[in-house]
CSV table of C-alpha atoms in Angstrom, one decimal:
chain,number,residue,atom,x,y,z
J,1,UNK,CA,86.8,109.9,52.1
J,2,UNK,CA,82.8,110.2,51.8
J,3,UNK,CA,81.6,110.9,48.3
J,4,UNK,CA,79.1,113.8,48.4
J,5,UNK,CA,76.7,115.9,46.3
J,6,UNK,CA,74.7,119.6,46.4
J,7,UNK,CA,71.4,120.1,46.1
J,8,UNK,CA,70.5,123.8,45.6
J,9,UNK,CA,68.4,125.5,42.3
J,10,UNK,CA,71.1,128.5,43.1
J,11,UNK,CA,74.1,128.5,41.1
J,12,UNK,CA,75.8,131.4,43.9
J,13,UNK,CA,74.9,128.6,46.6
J,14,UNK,CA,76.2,125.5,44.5
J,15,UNK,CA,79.6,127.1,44.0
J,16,UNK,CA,80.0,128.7,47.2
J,17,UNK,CA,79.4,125.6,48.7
J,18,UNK,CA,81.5,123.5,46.6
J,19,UNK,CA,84.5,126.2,47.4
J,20,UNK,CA,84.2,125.8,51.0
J,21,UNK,CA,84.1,122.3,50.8
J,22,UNK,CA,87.1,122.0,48.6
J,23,UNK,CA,89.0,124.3,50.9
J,24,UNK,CA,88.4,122.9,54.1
J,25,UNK,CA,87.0,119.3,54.1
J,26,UNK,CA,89.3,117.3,52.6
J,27,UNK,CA,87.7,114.4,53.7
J,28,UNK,CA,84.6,115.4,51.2
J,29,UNK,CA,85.1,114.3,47.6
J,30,UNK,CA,82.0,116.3,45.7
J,31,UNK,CA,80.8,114.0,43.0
J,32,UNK,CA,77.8,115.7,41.6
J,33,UNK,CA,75.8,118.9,42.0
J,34,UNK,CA,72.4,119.4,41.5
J,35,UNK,CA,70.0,122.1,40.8
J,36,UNK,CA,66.8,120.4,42.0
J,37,UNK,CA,65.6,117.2,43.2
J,38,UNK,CA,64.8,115.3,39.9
J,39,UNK,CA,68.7,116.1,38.9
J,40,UNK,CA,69.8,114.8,42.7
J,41,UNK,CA,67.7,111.3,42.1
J,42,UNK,CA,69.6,110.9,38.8
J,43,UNK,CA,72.9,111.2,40.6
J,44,UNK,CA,71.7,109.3,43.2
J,45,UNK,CA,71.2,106.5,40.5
J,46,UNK,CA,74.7,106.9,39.2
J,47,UNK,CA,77.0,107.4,42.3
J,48,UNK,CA,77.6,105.7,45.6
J,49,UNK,CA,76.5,108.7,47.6
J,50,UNK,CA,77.8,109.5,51.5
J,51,UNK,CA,76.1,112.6,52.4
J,52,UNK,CA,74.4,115.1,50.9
J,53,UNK,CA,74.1,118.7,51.1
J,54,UNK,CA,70.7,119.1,50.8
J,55,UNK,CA,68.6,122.6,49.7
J,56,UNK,CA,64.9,122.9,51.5
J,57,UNK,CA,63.0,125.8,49.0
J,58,UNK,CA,63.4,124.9,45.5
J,59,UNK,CA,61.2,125.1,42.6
J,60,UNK,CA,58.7,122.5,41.9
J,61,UNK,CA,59.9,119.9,44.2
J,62,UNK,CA,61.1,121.1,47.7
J,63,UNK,CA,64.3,119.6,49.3
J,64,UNK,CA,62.0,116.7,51.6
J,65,UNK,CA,60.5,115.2,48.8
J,66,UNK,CA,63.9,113.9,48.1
J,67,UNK,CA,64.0,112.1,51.7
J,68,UNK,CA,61.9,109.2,50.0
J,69,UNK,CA,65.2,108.1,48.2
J,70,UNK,CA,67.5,109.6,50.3
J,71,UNK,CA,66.0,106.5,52.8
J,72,UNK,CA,66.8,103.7,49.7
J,73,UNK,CA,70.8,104.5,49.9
J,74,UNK,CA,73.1,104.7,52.8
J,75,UNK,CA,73.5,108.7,52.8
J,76,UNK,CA,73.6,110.9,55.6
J,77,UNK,CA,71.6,114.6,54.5
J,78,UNK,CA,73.1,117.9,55.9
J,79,UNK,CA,70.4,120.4,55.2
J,80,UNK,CA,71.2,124.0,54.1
J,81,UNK,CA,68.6,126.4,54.6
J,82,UNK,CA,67.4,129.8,55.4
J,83,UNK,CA,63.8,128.2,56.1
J,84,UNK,CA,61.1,129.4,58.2
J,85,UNK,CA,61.2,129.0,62.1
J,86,UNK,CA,58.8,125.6,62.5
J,87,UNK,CA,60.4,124.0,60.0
J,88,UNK,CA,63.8,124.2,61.1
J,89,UNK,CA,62.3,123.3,64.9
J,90,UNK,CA,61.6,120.0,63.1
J,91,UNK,CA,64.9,119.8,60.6
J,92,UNK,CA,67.0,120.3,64.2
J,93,UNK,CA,65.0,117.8,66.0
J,94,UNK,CA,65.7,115.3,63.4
J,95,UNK,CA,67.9,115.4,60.5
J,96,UNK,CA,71.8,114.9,61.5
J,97,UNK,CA,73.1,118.3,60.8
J,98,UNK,CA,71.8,121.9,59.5
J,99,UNK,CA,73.2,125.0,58.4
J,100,UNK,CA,72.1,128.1,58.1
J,101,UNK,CA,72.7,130.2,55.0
J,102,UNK,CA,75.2,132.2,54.3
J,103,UNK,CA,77.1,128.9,55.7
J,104,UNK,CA,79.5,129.4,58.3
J,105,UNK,CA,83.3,127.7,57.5
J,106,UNK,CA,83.3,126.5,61.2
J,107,UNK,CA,79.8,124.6,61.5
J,108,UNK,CA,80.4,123.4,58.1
J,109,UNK,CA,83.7,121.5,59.3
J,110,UNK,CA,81.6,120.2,62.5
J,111,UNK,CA,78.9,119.4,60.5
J,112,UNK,CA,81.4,117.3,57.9
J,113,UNK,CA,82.9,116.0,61.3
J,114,UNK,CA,80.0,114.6,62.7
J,115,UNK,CA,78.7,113.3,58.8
J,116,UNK,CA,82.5,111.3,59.0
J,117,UNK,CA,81.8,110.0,62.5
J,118,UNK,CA,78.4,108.6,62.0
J,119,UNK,CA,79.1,107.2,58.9
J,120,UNK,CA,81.6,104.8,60.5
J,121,UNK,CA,78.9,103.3,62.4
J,122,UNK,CA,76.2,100.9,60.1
J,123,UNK,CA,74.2,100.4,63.2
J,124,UNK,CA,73.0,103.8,62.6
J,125,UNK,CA,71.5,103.3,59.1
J,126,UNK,CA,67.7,102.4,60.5
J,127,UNK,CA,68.0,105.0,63.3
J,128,UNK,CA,68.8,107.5,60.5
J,129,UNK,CA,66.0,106.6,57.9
J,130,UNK,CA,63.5,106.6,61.1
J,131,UNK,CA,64.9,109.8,61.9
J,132,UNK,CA,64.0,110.9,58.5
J,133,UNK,CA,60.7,109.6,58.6
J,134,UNK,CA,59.9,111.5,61.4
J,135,UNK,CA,61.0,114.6,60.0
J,136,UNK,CA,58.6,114.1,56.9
J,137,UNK,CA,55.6,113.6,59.7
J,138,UNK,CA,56.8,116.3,61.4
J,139,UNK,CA,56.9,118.9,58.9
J,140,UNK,CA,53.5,117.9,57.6
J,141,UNK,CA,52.3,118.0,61.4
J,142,UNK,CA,51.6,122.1,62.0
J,143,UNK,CA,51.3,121.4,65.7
J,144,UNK,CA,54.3,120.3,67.1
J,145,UNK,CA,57.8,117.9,66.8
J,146,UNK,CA,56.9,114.6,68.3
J,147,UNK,CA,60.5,112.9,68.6
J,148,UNK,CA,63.8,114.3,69.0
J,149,UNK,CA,66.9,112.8,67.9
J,150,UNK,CA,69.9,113.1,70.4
J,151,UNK,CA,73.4,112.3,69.4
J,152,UNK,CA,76.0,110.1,71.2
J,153,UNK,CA,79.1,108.6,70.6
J,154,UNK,CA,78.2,105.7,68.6
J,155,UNK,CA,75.3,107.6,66.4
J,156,UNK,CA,72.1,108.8,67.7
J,157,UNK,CA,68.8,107.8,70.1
J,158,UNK,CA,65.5,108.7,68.4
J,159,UNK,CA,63.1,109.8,71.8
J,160,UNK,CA,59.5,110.8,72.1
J,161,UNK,CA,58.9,113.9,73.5
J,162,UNK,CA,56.2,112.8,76.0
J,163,UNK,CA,59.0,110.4,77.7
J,164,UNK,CA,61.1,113.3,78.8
J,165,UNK,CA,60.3,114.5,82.6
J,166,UNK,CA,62.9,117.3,82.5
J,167,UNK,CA,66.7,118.1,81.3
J,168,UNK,CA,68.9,119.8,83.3
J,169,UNK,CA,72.2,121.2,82.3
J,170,UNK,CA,76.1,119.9,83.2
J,171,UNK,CA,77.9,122.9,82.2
J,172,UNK,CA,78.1,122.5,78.3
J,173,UNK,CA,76.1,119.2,79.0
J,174,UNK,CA,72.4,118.4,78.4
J,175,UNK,CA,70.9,115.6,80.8
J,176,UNK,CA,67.8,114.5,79.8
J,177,UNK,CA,65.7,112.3,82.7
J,178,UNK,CA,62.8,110.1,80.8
J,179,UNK,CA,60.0,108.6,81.9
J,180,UNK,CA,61.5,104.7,82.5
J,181,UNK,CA,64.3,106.6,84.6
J,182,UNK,CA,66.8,106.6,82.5
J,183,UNK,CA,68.9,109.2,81.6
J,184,UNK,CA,70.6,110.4,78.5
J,185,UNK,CA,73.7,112.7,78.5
J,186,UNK,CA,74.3,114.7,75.4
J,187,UNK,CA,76.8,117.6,74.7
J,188,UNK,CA,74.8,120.5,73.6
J,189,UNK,CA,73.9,123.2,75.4
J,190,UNK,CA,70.3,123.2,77.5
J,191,UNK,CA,69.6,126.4,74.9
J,192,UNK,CA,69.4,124.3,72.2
J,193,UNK,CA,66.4,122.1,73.1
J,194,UNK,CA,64.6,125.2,74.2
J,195,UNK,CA,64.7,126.0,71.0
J,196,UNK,CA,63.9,122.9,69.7
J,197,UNK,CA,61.1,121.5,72.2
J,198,UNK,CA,57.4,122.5,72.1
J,199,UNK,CA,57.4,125.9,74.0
J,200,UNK,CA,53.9,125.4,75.1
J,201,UNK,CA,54.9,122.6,76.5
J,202,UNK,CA,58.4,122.5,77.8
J,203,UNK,CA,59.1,125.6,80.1
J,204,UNK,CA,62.9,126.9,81.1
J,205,UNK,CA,61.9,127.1,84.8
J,206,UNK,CA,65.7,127.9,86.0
J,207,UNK,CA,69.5,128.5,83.9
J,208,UNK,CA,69.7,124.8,84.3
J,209,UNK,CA,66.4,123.2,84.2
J,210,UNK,CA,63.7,122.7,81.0
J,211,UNK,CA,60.6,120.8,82.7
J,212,UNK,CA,57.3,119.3,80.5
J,213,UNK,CA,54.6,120.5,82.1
J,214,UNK,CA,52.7,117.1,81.8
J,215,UNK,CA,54.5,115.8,84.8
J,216,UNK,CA,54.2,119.3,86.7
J,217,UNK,CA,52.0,117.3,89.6
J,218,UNK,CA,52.5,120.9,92.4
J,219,UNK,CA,54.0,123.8,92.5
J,220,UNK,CA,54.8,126.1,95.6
J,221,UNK,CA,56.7,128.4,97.7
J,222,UNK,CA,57.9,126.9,100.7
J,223,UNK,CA,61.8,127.2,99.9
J,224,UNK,CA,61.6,129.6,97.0
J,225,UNK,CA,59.2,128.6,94.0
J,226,UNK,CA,60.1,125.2,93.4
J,227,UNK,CA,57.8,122.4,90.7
J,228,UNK,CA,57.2,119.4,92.2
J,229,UNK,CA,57.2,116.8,89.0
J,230,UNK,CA,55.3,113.2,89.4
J,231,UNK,CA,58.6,111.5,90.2
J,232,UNK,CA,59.0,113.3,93.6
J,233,UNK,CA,62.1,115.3,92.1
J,234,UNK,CA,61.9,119.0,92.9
J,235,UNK,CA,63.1,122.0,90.7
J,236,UNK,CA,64.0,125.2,91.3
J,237,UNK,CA,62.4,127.9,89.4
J,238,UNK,CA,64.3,130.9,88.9
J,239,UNK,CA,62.2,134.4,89.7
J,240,UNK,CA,62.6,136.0,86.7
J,241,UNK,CA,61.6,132.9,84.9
J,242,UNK,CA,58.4,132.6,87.5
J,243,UNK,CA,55.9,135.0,85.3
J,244,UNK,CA,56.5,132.7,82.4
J,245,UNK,CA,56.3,129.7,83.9
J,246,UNK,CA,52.8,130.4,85.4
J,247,UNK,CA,51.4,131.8,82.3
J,248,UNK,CA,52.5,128.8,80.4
J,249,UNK,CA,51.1,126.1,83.4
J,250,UNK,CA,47.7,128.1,83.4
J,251,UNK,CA,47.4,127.8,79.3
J,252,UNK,CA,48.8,124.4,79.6
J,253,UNK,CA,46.0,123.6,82.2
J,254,UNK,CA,42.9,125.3,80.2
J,255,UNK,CA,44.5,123.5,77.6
J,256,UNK,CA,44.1,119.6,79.0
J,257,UNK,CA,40.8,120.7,80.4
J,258,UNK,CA,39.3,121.9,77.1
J,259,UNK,CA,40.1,118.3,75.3
């Protein structure tokens, strides 16, 4: 049983929230609800708090000004938000779950899932807080997410962006290949790192391949359009993906050559 709170200045939210919770997570005991984020510190102060369910536009303090505390305890956040589109780049990148409002009962019983799973696991504490952190720098950074956080069985691996070559999908699979070789399995779909990842600079060349264009070194046509990355390995790039994939090379190049 993980004792949890809400966060949210709407009362329709609160108690829609709280209902669903009652009626399909029994593994969720709700011990306080909040309205804003000085109320949520207070019952941060008076409850050993699990996860929270955690608003993002509020009233005088937004939801991330919380994270600050959120760090001190030993809760997991679930965010629920209807934010705009860089910001939830950067909450999906980093925080451990997110839902969308109006809250759908089935992501909110995988997202409650995934809260129980982790929560089992104290080796995840410092990943989570760093994961956090990031998020803060993130949001305050306009120009792009800078580390991603990929779950696995035992928690979650925090990875910079500029150490991924390329991920390539395994049916409903994600592999991502980094820098030092290694790679990283991760079940999510290729989809949702494409919406995740920089667009200007990680490119969906092909169905089943994203590549980051810093380790394009060629690109050519001898079997097809293919990318030739730095590591020898060759992808395919689809033709109705080709248009894109050239004018996102040829801005990324102006790009490097203008800094």
């Amino acid at each position: 049983m993980l004792n949890a709170i809400i966060v949210d200045d709407e009362e329709f939210a609160r108690s829609s929230l709280y209902f669903l919770i009652q009626q399909n997570c029994q593994e969720i005991q709700v011990v306080g609800i909040a309205k804003s984020v000085s109320e949520a510190r207070n019952l941060l102060t008076q409850h050993s708090v699990d996860l929270i369910f955690l608003d993002i536009a509020m009233p005088g303090e937004n939801g991330f000004e919380l994270i600050p505390q959120v760090q001190q305890s030993n809760a997991n956040v679930i965010f629920t938000t209807a934010y705009d589109q860089y910001a939830l780049k950067a909450i999906k990148a980093n925080a451990l779950d997110y839902l969308l409002k109006p809250i759908d009962i089935d992501e909110l019983k995988e997202a409650v899932g995934k809260a129980v799973k982790y929560s089992t696991f104290n080796k995840v504490e410092n990943n989570r807080n760093e994961s956090l952190k990031n998020l803060a720098n993130d949001l305050q950074d306009s120009q792009a997410v800078k580390k991603i956080t990929l779950p696995s069985s035992q928690g979650f691996r925090l990875i910079d962006i500029d150490d991924i070559v390329h991920i390539e999908a395994d049916s409903n699979y994600s592999i991502f290949n980094l820098i030092n070789l290694e790679k990283i399995v991760v079940a999510k779909v290729l989809k949702d790192y494409e919406e995740i990842l920089p667009e200007n600079r990680f490119v969906r060349v092909h169905k089943s391949s994203i590549v980051n264009l810093k380790f394009v070194k060629e690109y050519n046509s001898k079997n097809g359009l293919q990318v030739v990355l730095n590591n020898g390995e060759i992808i395919i790039v689809s033709r109705r993906r080709a248009s894109d994939f050239f004018d996102k090379i040829k801005a990324y190049t102006n790009f490097q050559r203008e800094i």
